[in-house]
XYZ file of C-alpha atoms in Angstrom:
581
model
C -17.822 -28.819 30.338
C -15.525 -28.963 33.374
C -12.138 -27.376 32.876
C -9.941 -28.048 35.922
C -6.719 -26.142 36.396
C -4.250 -26.678 39.243
C -2.038 -23.839 40.409
C 0.937 -24.235 42.749
C 1.686 -21.322 45.052
C 5.040 -20.260 46.416
C 4.194 -22.231 49.561
C 3.723 -25.428 47.446
C 0.005 -25.399 48.211
C -2.235 -26.779 45.421
C -5.131 -24.503 44.581
C -7.912 -26.028 42.478
C -9.950 -23.856 40.215
C -12.953 -25.206 38.373
C -13.710 -23.473 35.088
C -17.364 -24.338 34.562
C -20.582 -22.495 34.011
C -20.162 -20.931 37.457
C -16.549 -19.691 37.580
C -14.784 -17.158 39.812
C -14.243 -19.410 42.837
C -10.525 -19.574 42.873
C -8.828 -17.041 45.099
C -8.778 -17.505 48.801
C -7.571 -21.121 48.911
C -5.061 -21.408 51.741
C -5.444 -17.634 52.152
C -3.364 -16.851 49.039
C -4.979 -14.192 46.821
C -1.920 -13.650 44.605
C -3.232 -15.994 41.872
C -6.627 -14.359 41.631
C -5.693 -12.324 38.488
C -4.955 -15.581 36.612
C -8.362 -16.913 37.612
C -9.968 -13.720 36.369
C -8.236 -14.066 33.001
C -9.528 -17.613 32.611
C -13.008 -16.542 33.677
C -12.981 -13.841 31.048
C -12.353 -16.361 28.259
C -16.014 -17.306 28.594
C -17.401 -13.934 29.621
C -20.363 -12.554 27.673
C -18.567 -9.213 27.271
C -16.555 -9.260 24.015
C -14.008 -6.753 25.326
C -13.286 -8.882 28.372
C -12.804 -11.972 26.194
C -10.503 -9.975 23.951
C -8.432 -8.751 26.882
C -8.075 -12.298 28.159
C -7.026 -13.634 24.742
C -4.344 -10.943 24.536
C -2.976 -12.211 27.847
C -3.197 -15.871 26.852
C 0.533 -16.371 27.336
C 0.130 -15.425 31.015
C -2.540 -18.093 31.438
C -0.366 -20.658 29.654
C 2.624 -19.853 31.858
C 0.494 -20.333 34.968
C -0.878 -23.650 33.713
C 2.455 -25.062 32.600
C 3.275 -26.688 29.269
C 1.465 -29.991 29.889
C -1.862 -28.491 30.913
C -1.606 -25.898 28.158
C -1.378 -28.761 25.657
C -3.964 -31.049 27.196
C -6.548 -28.573 28.490
C -6.110 -24.978 27.311
C -5.584 -25.699 23.596
C -8.507 -28.182 23.335
C -10.680 -25.650 25.131
C -9.657 -22.914 22.674
C -10.204 -25.256 19.709
C -13.717 -26.123 20.926
C -14.710 -22.480 21.415
C -13.647 -20.990 18.059
C -17.039 -19.479 17.449
C -16.541 -15.912 18.603
C -16.381 -12.304 17.451
C -13.882 -11.655 14.664
C -11.670 -9.373 16.753
C -11.330 -12.076 19.429
C -10.464 -14.705 16.826
C -7.939 -12.352 15.210
C -6.176 -11.846 18.546
C -6.212 -15.616 19.177
C -4.696 -16.373 15.748
C -1.918 -13.882 16.415
C -1.190 -15.205 19.913
C -0.915 -18.827 18.835
C 1.856 -17.965 16.388
C 4.239 -17.335 19.299
C 3.061 -20.193 21.542
C 5.784 -22.747 20.732
C 7.720 -22.277 23.985
C 4.504 -22.347 26.015
C 3.562 -25.827 24.750
C 6.974 -27.344 25.403
C 9.080 -26.296 22.400
C 9.450 -27.601 18.798
C 8.838 -31.196 19.922
C 5.215 -30.340 20.758
C 4.598 -27.478 18.323
C 2.169 -29.645 16.340
C -0.279 -29.244 19.256
C -0.929 -25.726 17.978
C -2.189 -26.943 14.611
C -5.820 -27.876 15.535
C -6.903 -24.412 16.778
C -5.037 -22.671 13.927
C -6.593 -25.037 11.389
C -10.032 -24.077 12.663
C -9.148 -20.385 12.510
C -7.920 -20.807 8.932
C -11.448 -21.830 7.869
C -13.478 -18.976 9.396
C -15.390 -16.584 7.177
C -13.584 -13.350 8.069
C -10.599 -12.804 5.740
C -8.329 -10.992 8.220
C -8.695 -13.820 10.730
C -7.826 -16.435 8.111
C -4.836 -14.395 6.939
C -3.527 -14.071 10.487
C -4.016 -17.804 11.100
C -2.082 -18.589 7.896
C 0.645 -16.198 8.987
C 0.929 -17.987 12.340
C 0.926 -21.391 10.606
C 3.729 -20.214 8.319
C 5.659 -19.089 11.369
C 5.328 -22.327 13.343
C 5.958 -24.487 10.251
C 9.614 -23.470 10.515
C 9.712 -24.950 14.008
C 8.565 -28.388 12.853
C 11.192 -31.020 12.207
C 11.086 -32.516 8.660
C 9.448 -35.641 10.095
C 6.802 -33.695 12.028
C 6.222 -31.555 8.977
C 5.195 -34.612 6.938
C 3.324 -36.293 9.799
C 1.383 -33.290 11.106
C 1.699 -30.141 8.970
C 1.332 -31.497 5.425
C -1.869 -33.440 6.283
C -3.306 -30.164 7.633
C -2.469 -28.425 4.335
C -4.103 -31.256 2.376
C -7.245 -31.107 4.510
C -7.513 -27.355 3.946
C -6.838 -27.740 0.211
C -9.639 -30.279 -0.185
C -12.110 -28.621 2.196
C -15.746 -28.267 1.193
C -15.911 -24.559 1.953
C -13.835 -22.115 -0.128
C -12.377 -20.406 2.963
C -10.225 -23.411 3.829
C -9.006 -23.744 0.234
C -7.955 -20.096 0.074
C -5.984 -20.522 3.302
C -4.227 -23.608 1.940
C -2.765 -21.555 -0.930
C -0.524 -19.671 1.473
C 0.933 -22.792 3.109
C 2.359 -24.775 0.187
C 5.522 -22.703 -0.142
C 6.555 -23.052 3.524
C 6.422 -26.856 3.632
C 7.527 -27.742 0.071
C 11.326 -27.292 0.475
C 11.574 -29.593 3.507
C 9.576 -32.655 2.476
C 10.363 -35.755 0.426
C 10.025 -35.862 -3.363
C 6.848 -37.980 -3.123
C 5.163 -35.422 -0.877
C 6.428 -32.600 -3.120
C 4.612 -34.182 -6.057
C 1.393 -34.331 -4.018
C 1.778 -30.684 -3.005
C 2.262 -29.595 -6.608
C -0.854 -31.532 -7.620
C -2.930 -29.917 -4.878
C -1.742 -26.470 -5.970
C -2.615 -27.202 -9.608
C -6.089 -28.252 -8.511
C -6.616 -25.010 -6.591
C -5.470 -22.921 -9.580
C -8.396 -24.330 -11.575
C -10.904 -24.268 -8.702
C -14.515 -23.429 -9.568
C -14.615 -20.631 -6.999
C -13.047 -17.308 -8.118
C -11.903 -16.519 -4.551
C -9.786 -19.676 -4.502
C -8.249 -18.969 -7.904
C -7.542 -15.444 -6.703
C -5.741 -16.787 -3.636
C -3.774 -19.250 -5.774
C -2.842 -16.496 -8.203
C -1.597 -14.271 -5.374
C 0.640 -17.082 -4.055
C 1.847 -18.370 -7.431
C 5.057 -16.350 -7.461
C 5.796 -17.234 -3.855
C 5.329 -20.946 -4.595
C 7.432 -20.716 -7.778
C 10.408 -19.426 -5.778
C 10.699 -22.681 -3.788
C 10.253 -25.025 -6.759
C 13.011 -26.587 -8.793
C 13.589 -24.803 -12.130
C 12.310 -27.740 -14.201
C 9.011 -27.702 -12.324
C 8.781 -23.916 -12.708
C 8.835 -24.447 -16.467
C 6.627 -27.556 -16.580
C 4.100 -26.704 -13.824
C 4.157 -23.009 -12.958
C 4.303 -21.478 -16.456
C 1.094 -23.242 -17.642
C -0.645 -22.208 -14.413
C 0.557 -18.626 -14.868
C -0.720 -18.555 -18.453
C -4.098 -19.945 -17.399
C -4.533 -17.554 -14.462
C -3.463 -14.569 -16.573
C -6.316 -15.479 -18.982
C -8.908 -16.077 -16.252
C -12.401 -14.714 -16.789
C -12.121 -12.734 -13.512
C -9.953 -9.606 -13.742
C -9.189 -9.862 -10.013
C -7.422 -13.155 -10.779
C -5.626 -11.799 -13.844
C -4.205 -8.761 -12.080
C -2.703 -10.919 -9.318
C -1.135 -13.127 -12.001
C 0.800 -10.054 -13.197
C 2.658 -9.833 -9.909
C 3.327 -13.585 -10.075
C 4.692 -13.118 -13.598
C 7.274 -10.621 -12.328
C 8.418 -13.119 -9.676
C 8.593 -15.945 -12.216
C 10.617 -13.779 -14.607
C 13.340 -13.397 -11.962
C 13.685 -17.187 -11.743
C 14.056 -18.030 -15.433
C 17.210 -17.784 -17.546
C 17.218 -14.966 -20.102
C 16.756 -17.275 -23.080
C 13.455 -18.640 -21.690
C 11.848 -15.309 -20.839
C 10.826 -14.296 -24.335
C 9.053 -17.566 -25.064
C 7.588 -18.464 -21.668
C 6.675 -15.204 -19.912
C 6.648 -12.195 -22.240
C 3.668 -13.183 -24.439
C 1.469 -13.363 -21.350
C 2.804 -10.088 -19.902
C 2.358 -8.290 -23.243
C -1.232 -9.531 -23.222
C -1.700 -8.214 -19.676
C -0.379 -4.760 -20.656
C -3.209 -4.556 -23.209
C -5.856 -6.263 -21.088
C -9.451 -5.122 -21.515
C -9.664 -4.461 -17.757
C -8.020 -1.213 -16.604
C -7.270 -2.836 -13.227
C -4.991 -5.385 -14.899
C -3.249 -2.664 -16.918
C -2.894 -0.657 -13.699
C -1.143 -3.600 -12.047
C 1.249 -3.880 -14.999
C 2.053 -0.169 -14.690
C 2.474 -0.409 -10.926
C 4.916 -3.345 -11.215
C 6.699 -2.010 -14.289
C 10.048 -1.166 -12.698
C 10.263 -4.605 -11.042
C 9.385 -6.221 -14.382
C 12.017 -4.149 -16.159
C 14.656 -5.264 -13.671
C 13.607 -8.912 -14.026
C 13.671 -9.165 -17.828
C 16.905 -7.280 -18.547
C 17.948 -4.584 -21.066
C 17.286 -6.338 -24.381
C 13.676 -7.296 -23.655
C 13.179 -3.831 -22.126
C 14.203 -2.155 -25.405
C 12.187 -4.473 -27.627
C 9.060 -5.081 -25.548
C 8.781 -2.832 -22.514
C 9.420 0.556 -24.125
C 6.379 0.256 -26.472
C 4.302 -1.168 -23.615
C 5.293 1.737 -21.335
C 4.362 4.249 -24.025
C 0.918 2.691 -24.294
C 0.445 2.792 -20.515
C 1.396 6.496 -20.431
C -1.294 7.089 -23.091
C -3.894 4.774 -21.520
C -7.519 5.860 -21.639
C -7.923 5.370 -17.861
C -6.489 8.046 -15.574
C -5.594 5.512 -12.871
C -3.342 3.647 -15.320
C -1.693 6.861 -16.530
C -1.099 7.877 -12.907
C 0.616 4.589 -12.066
C 2.742 4.784 -15.215
C 3.650 8.442 -14.609
C 4.911 7.518 -11.149
C 7.374 5.117 -12.786
C 8.811 7.498 -15.419
C 11.991 8.374 -13.554
C 12.763 4.819 -12.379
C 12.037 3.410 -15.824
C 14.327 5.909 -17.529
C 17.130 5.392 -15.010
C 17.085 1.647 -15.631
C 17.250 1.855 -19.431
C 20.439 0.532 -21.097
C 23.055 3.271 -20.794
C 24.168 3.124 -24.426
C 20.687 3.913 -25.727
C 19.072 5.636 -22.725
C 19.059 9.205 -23.995
C 17.830 8.219 -27.458
C 14.944 6.128 -26.051
C 13.893 8.882 -23.656
C 13.998 11.684 -26.225
C 12.329 9.618 -28.972
C 9.756 7.536 -27.122
C 9.229 8.735 -23.528
C 9.498 12.545 -23.628
C 6.688 13.026 -26.186
C 4.361 11.088 -23.850
C 5.563 13.134 -20.872
C 4.798 16.376 -22.711
C 1.220 15.204 -23.221
C 0.842 14.233 -19.547
C 1.930 17.720 -18.396
C -1.378 18.987 -19.780
C -3.436 15.945 -18.791
C -7.037 16.529 -17.799
C -6.651 14.569 -14.559
C -4.980 16.269 -11.588
C -3.694 12.978 -10.116
C -1.848 12.167 -13.334
C -0.214 15.612 -13.392
C 0.643 15.407 -9.707
C 2.250 11.975 -10.101
C 4.311 13.216 -13.039
C 5.347 16.377 -11.182
C 6.737 14.300 -8.325
C 9.226 12.499 -10.614
C 9.792 14.621 -13.726
C 12.540 16.731 -12.132
C 14.617 13.570 -11.804
C 14.875 13.353 -15.598
C 17.204 16.369 -15.588
C 20.034 14.348 -14.024
C 19.555 11.666 -16.695
C 19.315 13.966 -19.744
C 21.966 16.530 -18.798
C 22.102 20.316 -18.875
C 21.385 21.052 -22.536
C 18.351 18.766 -22.813
C 17.042 20.015 -19.464
C 17.214 23.674 -20.504
C 15.746 23.024 -23.947
C 13.098 20.380 -23.252
C 12.387 20.057 -19.515
C 12.410 23.647 -18.215
C 9.402 24.634 -20.358
C 7.504 21.673 -18.882
C 8.494 22.677 -15.337
C 7.173 26.195 -15.975
C 3.849 24.834 -17.176
C 3.564 22.691 -14.045
C 4.549 25.575 -11.747
C 1.543 27.477 -13.078
C -0.834 24.523 -12.891
C -4.212 25.200 -11.298
C -3.761 22.362 -8.794
C -1.554 23.224 -5.765
C -0.226 19.682 -5.401
C 1.255 19.783 -8.914
C 3.054 23.075 -8.165
C 4.320 21.886 -4.819
C 5.670 18.623 -6.226
C 7.777 20.673 -8.630
C 9.023 23.019 -5.891
C 9.927 20.154 -3.569
C 12.245 18.625 -6.178
C 14.039 21.733 -7.420
C 17.359 20.508 -6.025
C 17.551 17.896 -8.830
C 17.465 20.620 -11.466
C 19.728 22.899 -9.449
C 22.469 20.240 -9.542
C 22.290 20.031 -13.334
C 21.764 23.591 -14.616
C 23.003 25.712 -11.692
C 21.328 28.240 -9.448
C 21.560 31.193 -11.827
C 19.835 29.416 -14.679
C 17.243 28.135 -12.255
C 16.561 31.604 -10.867
C 16.121 33.091 -14.337
C 13.680 30.419 -15.489
C 11.699 29.077 -12.522
C 12.028 31.561 -9.660
C 9.771 34.235 -11.192
C 6.986 31.656 -11.346
C 7.574 30.753 -7.679
C 7.496 34.434 -6.631
C 4.299 34.884 -8.623
C 2.700 32.016 -6.687
C 3.936 33.456 -3.391
C 2.002 36.656 -4.144
C -1.066 34.862 -5.534
C -4.441 36.466 -4.832
C -5.736 33.190 -3.374
C -4.475 32.921 0.181
C -4.447 29.113 0.111
C -1.941 29.212 -2.744
C 0.272 31.608 -0.747
C -0.067 29.322 2.270
C 1.054 26.300 0.269
C 4.185 28.134 -0.945
C 5.051 29.231 2.601
C 4.980 25.645 3.807
C 7.580 24.722 1.171
C 9.799 27.776 1.671
C 12.202 26.128 4.220
C 12.718 23.242 1.803
C 13.284 25.666 -1.075
C 15.684 27.745 1.021
C 17.709 24.673 1.896
C 17.982 23.757 -1.792
C 18.954 27.246 -2.966
C 21.356 28.230 -0.166
C 21.515 31.189 2.243
C 23.050 33.723 -0.153
C 20.505 33.149 -2.878
C 17.697 33.115 -0.319
C 18.729 36.479 1.154
C 18.974 37.985 -2.304
C 15.714 36.700 -3.797
C 13.316 35.375 -1.157
C 13.999 37.063 2.182
C 11.829 40.096 1.471
C 9.018 37.774 0.405
C 9.101 35.926 3.741
C 8.984 39.186 5.677
C 6.083 40.465 3.579
C 4.015 37.448 4.612
C 4.241 38.617 8.247
C 1.962 41.564 7.467
C -0.444 39.663 5.210
C -4.101 40.535 5.754
C -4.985 36.845 6.334
C -4.198 35.536 9.832
C -3.430 31.986 8.605
C -0.689 33.435 6.357
C 0.829 35.471 9.213
C 0.772 32.409 11.454
C 2.403 30.214 8.793
C 5.001 32.935 8.090
C 5.955 32.905 11.776
C 6.515 29.139 11.725
C 8.428 29.584 8.474
C 10.885 31.997 10.154
C 11.549 29.509 12.937
C 12.301 26.744 10.431
C 14.596 29.070 8.454
C 16.569 29.893 11.596
C 16.887 26.174 12.340
C 18.321 25.757 8.839
C 20.590 28.827 8.627
C 21.531 29.364 12.297
C 21.094 31.939 15.089
C 23.825 34.290 13.794
C 22.012 34.602 10.464
C 18.789 35.303 12.359
C 20.421 38.029 14.450
C 21.742 39.819 11.374
C 18.857 39.268 8.970
C 15.551 38.374 10.599
C 15.429 39.663 14.168
C 15.910 43.398 13.366
C 13.065 43.335 10.833
C 10.753 41.469 13.217
C 11.459 43.809 16.106
C 10.910 46.807 13.838
C 7.284 45.744 13.470
C 6.750 46.496 17.169
C 6.305 50.169 16.209
C 3.823 49.481 13.408
C 0.606 51.491 13.566
C -1.454 48.345 12.916
C -1.927 46.476 16.201
C -2.227 43.176 14.309
C 1.325 43.605 13.071
C 2.491 44.388 16.625
C 0.808 41.165 17.724
C 2.695 39.319 14.977
C 5.943 40.650 16.470
C 5.070 38.921 19.749
C 4.164 35.671 17.977
C 7.492 35.758 16.139
C 9.385 36.336 19.377
C 7.613 33.342 20.908
C 8.764 31.151 18.034
C 12.246 32.596 17.504
C 13.251 32.504 21.179
C 13.283 28.692 21.000
C 15.841 28.619 18.159
C 17.811 31.830 18.729
C 18.885 30.980 22.255
C 19.325 32.871 25.506
C 21.714 35.637 24.445
C 19.730 36.952 21.480
C 16.405 36.602 23.310
C 17.669 38.410 26.401
C 19.659 41.135 24.672
C 17.431 41.990 21.706
C 13.929 40.568 22.135
C 13.159 41.055 25.845
C 13.495 44.880 25.840
C 11.003 45.123 22.971
C 8.530 42.852 24.776
C 8.780 44.902 27.969
C 8.284 48.129 26.015
C 5.130 46.717 24.453
C 3.657 46.030 27.903
C 2.388 49.647 27.875
C 0.693 49.311 24.490
C -2.650 51.097 24.269
C -4.392 47.970 22.879
C -5.420 45.544 25.616
C -5.052 42.503 23.371
C -1.401 43.413 22.721
C -0.721 43.783 26.493
C -2.420 40.434 27.105
C -0.176 38.767 24.518
C 2.878 40.442 26.098
C 2.041 38.519 29.292
C 1.727 35.287 27.329
C 4.967 36.025 25.516
C 6.851 36.558 28.791
C 5.522 33.244 30.025
C 6.711 31.591 26.814
C 10.226 33.070 26.711
C 10.760 32.879 30.474
C 12.540 29.488 30.427
C 14.960 30.827 27.778
C 15.937 34.014 29.649
C 18.896 34.528 31.957
C 17.913 33.702 35.551
C 18.856 37.179 36.790
C 15.722 38.574 35.171
C 13.490 36.742 37.637
């Protein structure tokens, strides 16, 4: 194949480059080498090296600019269409590039020229390439005029929808919704028929693709057609023999529910969704649990009370841990969205008993998910219910064997603090936190240290100084180096939160006092703390209080301490007053 490209230099000299089986003969015409990089890019489109082809594809817009819009349409695009048999990563880059090629082919008037290569890409075997091609087709569909859409784009969709190989049919599913709103009623009827056909396709992959796009397609249809066409399709897909199809229908059901008037929901959508919540496949039930808050918002308060509360209870008690985890994650959001007049009653009667069971669940992921949201119930239930019913659960979780469960409780203490107050909180939960901070397992202590700045910010400086300050200082002389290192970082974060003045009065004297400790490891920790604190305490405190201690330690009898004094001086040097140099 001979691919001839003409370049015009600044001197209006035509340079011919022949892209054949023996390329790389371009530069040098009329002594102008400035266009050689463009020739190299074109050469690389056919290079045997995949990386070179990929690099050239990523710079395709540069080639198109050099060729001009006419030659891009007549030569570059046909060439690309003919050579769509490449490595997946090259095809992926090509599919992405073509989505922003409208200007380079001459604007919306000629955007249909991009359809042939994208159509080919939408039929390849690799899923990510097809998805990117569909994404680019969706993008350029908006740049078609209504006439061009019917003349060029809709025929492409029909060809894909009736293709022999399933890959083209799966790609077609994602294109119906972008062209439907802008075509005539006759074409709309054809599009709906094609979509119905794909929903009952023999190949599970096609039905899966149709199921995933059902909600998206429903949003652009007229309400009458949603009821007459989409609801039967939704019911059929939600009863499909493949659970991968059924679980995608759940998400479509949530989208459809937002489109229907309240009076139609109970009859048209809820029977199918109730069936999905009790599906034999845990993956379908998981999808229901994962989309539960969106479903609750879509169906409204009455259906929530009558249908969703029992369904949510069942999901919280599900036999599969993955389902319980997904449901536990939604506890707070679900409770917040309950009808206000009956919220507390529903939670105390139906939800809290399930929550109490989950606190002692056998699966750590379930307990962790619950711990991340359970504190939020305190703001919903109020002070009395929190103290009586929730605090005992928080205590159980604070003593859980899994660190993530404990840390999720600690990281959300501010919710409870707002409801019951700091004193009540300190009497009930703080002893458990202190117990963890002194745990025999150093990894548990380390986990608490990492959350101490967050805890300090929630509790306030006065409470921190009274209850937790001594704990933070004790970590500096821990026998495990990782704890001492983490405690040093912790001090820096606390100073960032509470300020340099607080550090000068509370932290710095205690740190500097360790410089006289008989244990050289503790003297080393003093230097590490000075390194960290100098950044947040500023020049005055570093110069006046820290520098003299560092200089005094330069005569330490342990060589390792003296070595770290030198490193410390190097670290704090930029902070010090210039007169010390």
